[in-house]
PDB file of C-alpha atoms in Angstrom:
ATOM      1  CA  UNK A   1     -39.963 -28.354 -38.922  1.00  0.00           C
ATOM      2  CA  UNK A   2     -42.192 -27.375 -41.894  1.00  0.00           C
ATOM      3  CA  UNK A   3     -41.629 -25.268 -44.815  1.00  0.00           C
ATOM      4  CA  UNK A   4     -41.926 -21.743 -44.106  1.00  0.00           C
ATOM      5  CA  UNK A   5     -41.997 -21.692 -40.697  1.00  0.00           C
ATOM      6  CA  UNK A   6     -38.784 -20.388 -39.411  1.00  0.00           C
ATOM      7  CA  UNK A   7     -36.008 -22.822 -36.964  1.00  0.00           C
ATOM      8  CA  UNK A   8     -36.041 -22.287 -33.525  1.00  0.00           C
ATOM      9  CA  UNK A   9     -32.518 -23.389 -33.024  1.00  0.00           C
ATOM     10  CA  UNK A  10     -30.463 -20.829 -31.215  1.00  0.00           C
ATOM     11  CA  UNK A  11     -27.481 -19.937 -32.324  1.00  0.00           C
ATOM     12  CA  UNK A  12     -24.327 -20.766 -29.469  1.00  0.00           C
ATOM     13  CA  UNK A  13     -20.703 -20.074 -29.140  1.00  0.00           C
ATOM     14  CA  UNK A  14     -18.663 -23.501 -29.810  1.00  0.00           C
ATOM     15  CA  UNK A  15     -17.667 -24.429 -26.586  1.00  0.00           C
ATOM     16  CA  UNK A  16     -14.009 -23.895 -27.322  1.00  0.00           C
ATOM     17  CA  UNK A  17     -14.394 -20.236 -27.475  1.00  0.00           C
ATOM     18  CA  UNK A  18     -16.814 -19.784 -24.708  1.00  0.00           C
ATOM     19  CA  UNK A  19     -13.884 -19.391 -21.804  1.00  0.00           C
ATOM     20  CA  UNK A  20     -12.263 -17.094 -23.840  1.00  0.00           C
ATOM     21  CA  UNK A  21     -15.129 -14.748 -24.863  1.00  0.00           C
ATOM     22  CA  UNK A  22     -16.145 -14.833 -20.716  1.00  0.00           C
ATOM     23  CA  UNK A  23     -12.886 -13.563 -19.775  1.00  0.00           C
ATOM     24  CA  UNK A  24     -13.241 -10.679 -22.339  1.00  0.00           C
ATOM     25  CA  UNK A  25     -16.323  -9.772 -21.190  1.00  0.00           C
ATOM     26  CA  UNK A  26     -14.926  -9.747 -17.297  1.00  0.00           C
ATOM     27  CA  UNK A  27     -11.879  -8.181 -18.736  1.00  0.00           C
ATOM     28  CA  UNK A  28     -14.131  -4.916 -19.895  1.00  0.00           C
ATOM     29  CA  UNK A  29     -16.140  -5.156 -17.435  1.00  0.00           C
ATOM     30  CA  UNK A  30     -12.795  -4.680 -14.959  1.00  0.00           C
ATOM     31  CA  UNK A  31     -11.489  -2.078 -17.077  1.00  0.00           C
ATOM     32  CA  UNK A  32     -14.133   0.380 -17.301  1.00  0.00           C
ATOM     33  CA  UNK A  33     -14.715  -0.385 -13.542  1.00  0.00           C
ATOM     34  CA  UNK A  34     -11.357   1.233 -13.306  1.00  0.00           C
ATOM     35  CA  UNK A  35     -12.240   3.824 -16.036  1.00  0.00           C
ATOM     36  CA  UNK A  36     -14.703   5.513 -14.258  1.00  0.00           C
ATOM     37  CA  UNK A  37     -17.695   4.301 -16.450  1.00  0.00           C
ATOM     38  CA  UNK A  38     -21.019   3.786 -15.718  1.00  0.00           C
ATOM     39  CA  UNK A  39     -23.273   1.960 -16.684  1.00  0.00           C
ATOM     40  CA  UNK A  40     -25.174   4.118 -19.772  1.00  0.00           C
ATOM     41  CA  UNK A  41     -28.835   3.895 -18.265  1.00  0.00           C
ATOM     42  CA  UNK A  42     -27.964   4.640 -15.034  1.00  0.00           C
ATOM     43  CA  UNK A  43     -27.644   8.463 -15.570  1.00  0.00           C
ATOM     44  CA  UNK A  44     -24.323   8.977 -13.772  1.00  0.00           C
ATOM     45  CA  UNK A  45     -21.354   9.920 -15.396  1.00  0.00           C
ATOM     46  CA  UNK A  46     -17.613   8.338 -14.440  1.00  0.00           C
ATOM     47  CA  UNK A  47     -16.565   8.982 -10.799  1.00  0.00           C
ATOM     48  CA  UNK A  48     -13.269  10.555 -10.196  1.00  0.00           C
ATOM     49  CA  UNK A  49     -10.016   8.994  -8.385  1.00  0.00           C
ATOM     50  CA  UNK A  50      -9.325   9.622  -5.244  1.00  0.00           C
ATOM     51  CA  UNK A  51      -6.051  12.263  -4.718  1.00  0.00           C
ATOM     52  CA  UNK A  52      -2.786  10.267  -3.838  1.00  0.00           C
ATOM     53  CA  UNK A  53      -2.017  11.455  -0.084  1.00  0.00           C
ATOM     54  CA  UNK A  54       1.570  12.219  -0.007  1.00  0.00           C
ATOM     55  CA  UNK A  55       3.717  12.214   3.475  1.00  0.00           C
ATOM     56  CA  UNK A  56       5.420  15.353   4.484  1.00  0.00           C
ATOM     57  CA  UNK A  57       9.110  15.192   4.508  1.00  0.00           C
ATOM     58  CA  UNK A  58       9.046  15.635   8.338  1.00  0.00           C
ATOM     59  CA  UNK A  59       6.905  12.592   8.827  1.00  0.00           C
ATOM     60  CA  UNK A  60       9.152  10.361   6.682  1.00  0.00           C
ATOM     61  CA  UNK A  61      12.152  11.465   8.114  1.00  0.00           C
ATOM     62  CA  UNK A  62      10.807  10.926  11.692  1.00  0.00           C
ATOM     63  CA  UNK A  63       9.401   7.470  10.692  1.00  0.00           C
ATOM     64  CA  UNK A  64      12.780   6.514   9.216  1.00  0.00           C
ATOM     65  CA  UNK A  65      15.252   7.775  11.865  1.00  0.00           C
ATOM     66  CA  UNK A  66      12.695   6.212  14.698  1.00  0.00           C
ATOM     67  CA  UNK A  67      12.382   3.183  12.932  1.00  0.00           C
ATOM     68  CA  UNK A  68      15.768   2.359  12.282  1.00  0.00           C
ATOM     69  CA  UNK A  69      17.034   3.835  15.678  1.00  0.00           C
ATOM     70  CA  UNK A  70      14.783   0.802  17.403  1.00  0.00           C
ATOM     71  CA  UNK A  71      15.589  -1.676  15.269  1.00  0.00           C
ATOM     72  CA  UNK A  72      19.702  -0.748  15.912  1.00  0.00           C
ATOM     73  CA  UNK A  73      18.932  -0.681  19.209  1.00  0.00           C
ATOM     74  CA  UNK A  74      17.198  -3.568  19.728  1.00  0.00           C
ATOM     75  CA  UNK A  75      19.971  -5.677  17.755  1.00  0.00           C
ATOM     76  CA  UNK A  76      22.843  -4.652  20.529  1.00  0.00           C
ATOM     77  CA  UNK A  77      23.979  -1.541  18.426  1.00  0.00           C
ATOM     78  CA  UNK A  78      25.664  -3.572  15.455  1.00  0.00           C
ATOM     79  CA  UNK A  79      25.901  -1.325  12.376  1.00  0.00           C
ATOM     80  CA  UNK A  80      23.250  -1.994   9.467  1.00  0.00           C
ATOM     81  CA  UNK A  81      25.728  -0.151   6.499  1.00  0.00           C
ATOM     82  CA  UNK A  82      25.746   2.877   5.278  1.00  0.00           C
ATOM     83  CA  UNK A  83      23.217   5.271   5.188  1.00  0.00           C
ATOM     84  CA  UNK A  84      22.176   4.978   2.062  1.00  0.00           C
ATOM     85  CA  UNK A  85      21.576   0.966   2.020  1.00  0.00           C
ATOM     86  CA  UNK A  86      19.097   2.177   4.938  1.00  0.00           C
ATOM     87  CA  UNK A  87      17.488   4.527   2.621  1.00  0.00           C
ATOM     88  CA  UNK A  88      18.534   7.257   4.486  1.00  0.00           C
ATOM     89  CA  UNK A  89      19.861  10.843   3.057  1.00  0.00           C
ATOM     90  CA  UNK A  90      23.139  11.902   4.562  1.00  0.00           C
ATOM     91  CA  UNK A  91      21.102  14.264   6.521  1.00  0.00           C
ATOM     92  CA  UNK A  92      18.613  12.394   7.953  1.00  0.00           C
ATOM     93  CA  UNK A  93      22.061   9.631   8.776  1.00  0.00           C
ATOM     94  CA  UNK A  94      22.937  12.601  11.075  1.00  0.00           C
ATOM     95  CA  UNK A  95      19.957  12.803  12.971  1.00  0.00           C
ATOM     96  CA  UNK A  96      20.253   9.257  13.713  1.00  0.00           C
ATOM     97  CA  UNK A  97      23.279   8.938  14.704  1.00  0.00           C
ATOM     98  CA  UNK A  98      22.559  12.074  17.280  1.00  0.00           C
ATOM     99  CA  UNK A  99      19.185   9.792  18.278  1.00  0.00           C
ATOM    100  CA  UNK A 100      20.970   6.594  18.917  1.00  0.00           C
ATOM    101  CA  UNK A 101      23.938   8.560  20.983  1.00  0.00           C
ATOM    102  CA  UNK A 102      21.160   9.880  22.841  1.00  0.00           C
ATOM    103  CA  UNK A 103      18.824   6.901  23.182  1.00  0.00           C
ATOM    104  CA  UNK A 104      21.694   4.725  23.906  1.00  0.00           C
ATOM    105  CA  UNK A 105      22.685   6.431  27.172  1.00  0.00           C
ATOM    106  CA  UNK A 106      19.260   6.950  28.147  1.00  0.00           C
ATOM    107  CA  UNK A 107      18.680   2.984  27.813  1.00  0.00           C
ATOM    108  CA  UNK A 108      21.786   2.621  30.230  1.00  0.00           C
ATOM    109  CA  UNK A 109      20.702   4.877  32.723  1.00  0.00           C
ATOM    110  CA  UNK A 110      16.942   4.445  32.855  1.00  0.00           C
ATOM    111  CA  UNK A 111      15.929   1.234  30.668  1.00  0.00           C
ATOM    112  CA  UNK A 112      14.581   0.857  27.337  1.00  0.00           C
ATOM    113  CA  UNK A 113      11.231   2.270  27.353  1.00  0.00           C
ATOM    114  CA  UNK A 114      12.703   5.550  28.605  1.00  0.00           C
ATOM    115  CA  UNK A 115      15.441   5.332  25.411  1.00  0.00           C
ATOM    116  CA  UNK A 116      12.157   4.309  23.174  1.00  0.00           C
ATOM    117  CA  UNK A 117      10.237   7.535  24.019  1.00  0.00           C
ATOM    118  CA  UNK A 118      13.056   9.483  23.712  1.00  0.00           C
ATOM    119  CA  UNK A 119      14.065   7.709  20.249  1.00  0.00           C
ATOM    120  CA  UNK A 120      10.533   9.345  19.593  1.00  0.00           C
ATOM    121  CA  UNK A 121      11.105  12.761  20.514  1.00  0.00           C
ATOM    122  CA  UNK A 122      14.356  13.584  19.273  1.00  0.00           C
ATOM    123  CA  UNK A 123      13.822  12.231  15.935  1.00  0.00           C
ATOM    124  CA  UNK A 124      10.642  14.218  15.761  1.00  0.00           C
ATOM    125  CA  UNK A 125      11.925  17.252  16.785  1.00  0.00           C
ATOM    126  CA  UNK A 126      15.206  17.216  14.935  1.00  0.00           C
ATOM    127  CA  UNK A 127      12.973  16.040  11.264  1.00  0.00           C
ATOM    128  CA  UNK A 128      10.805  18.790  12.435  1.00  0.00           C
ATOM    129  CA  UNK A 129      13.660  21.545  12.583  1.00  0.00           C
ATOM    130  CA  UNK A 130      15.398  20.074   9.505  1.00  0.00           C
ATOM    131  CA  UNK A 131      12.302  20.471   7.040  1.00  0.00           C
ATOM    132  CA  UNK A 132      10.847  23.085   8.702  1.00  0.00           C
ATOM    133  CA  UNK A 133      11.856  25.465   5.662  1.00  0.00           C
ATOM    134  CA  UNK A 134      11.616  22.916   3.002  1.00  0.00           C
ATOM    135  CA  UNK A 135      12.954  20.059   1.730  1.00  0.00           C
ATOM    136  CA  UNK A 136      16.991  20.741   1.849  1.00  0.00           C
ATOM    137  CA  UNK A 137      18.104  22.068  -1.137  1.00  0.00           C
ATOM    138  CA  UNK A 138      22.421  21.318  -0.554  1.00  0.00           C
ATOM    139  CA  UNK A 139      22.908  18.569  -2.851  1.00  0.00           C
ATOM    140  CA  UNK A 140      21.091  15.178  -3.631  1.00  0.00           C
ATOM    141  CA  UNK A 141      20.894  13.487  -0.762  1.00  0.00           C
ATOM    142  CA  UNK A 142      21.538  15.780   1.790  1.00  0.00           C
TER     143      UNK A 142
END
């Protein structure tokens, strides 16, 4: 090197700092990913999120009661608890406990893929009638 003529050394992180200073940058890079921004020169502007899809009442309740009416069922009829440890309302513990009646004299009489359809039906039709104006407005879980 000469005088006046300028050095040609670039300038570097120290190594030490290097990891941290590449997570940043993936870090920001992540988080206006999630943000919506765009890149500034590529002329579009931040994207919107997708709406949640929420289940209808009636849907829930019929996947519940059907679920746990199989899986009760299947395990001989022993009792899982209360209906509340099954994440049941006390309403929705009523239709099952109509299903199972139902599905367990129907498994006696014609086997177990007749008391599985029927599992199906009745706990769609009964979540159907029992939403049909609403979610239940008597008390907490009912």
């Amino acid at each position: 090197m000469t005088d006046g003529e300028p050095s040609r050394r670039r300038w570097t992180l120290p190594r030490r700092l290097a990891p941290s200073v590449a997570r940043a940058a993936v870090f920001a890079a992540a988080l206006a990913a999630l943000a919506g921004c765009a890149d500034p020169g590529s002329g579009t502007g931040p994207r919107p999120f997708p709406s949640p899809r929420t289940t209808p009442p009636q849907e829930l309740c019929t996947r519940l009661v059907t679920q746990w009416a199989h899986r009760l069922i299947a395990d001989g009829g022993s009792g899982y608890g209360d209906y509340q440890s099954m994440g049941l309302s006390n309403g929705q513990y009523e239709i099952l406990r109509t299903v199972l009646d139902a599905a367990r004299a129907e498994a006696r009489d014609n086997g177990p893929d007749a008391a599985r359809e029927l599992t199906e039906r009745l706990a769609e039709r009964s979540c159907t009638e029992r939403y049909r104006g609403g979610v239940p407005t008597e008390g907490p879980w009912q």
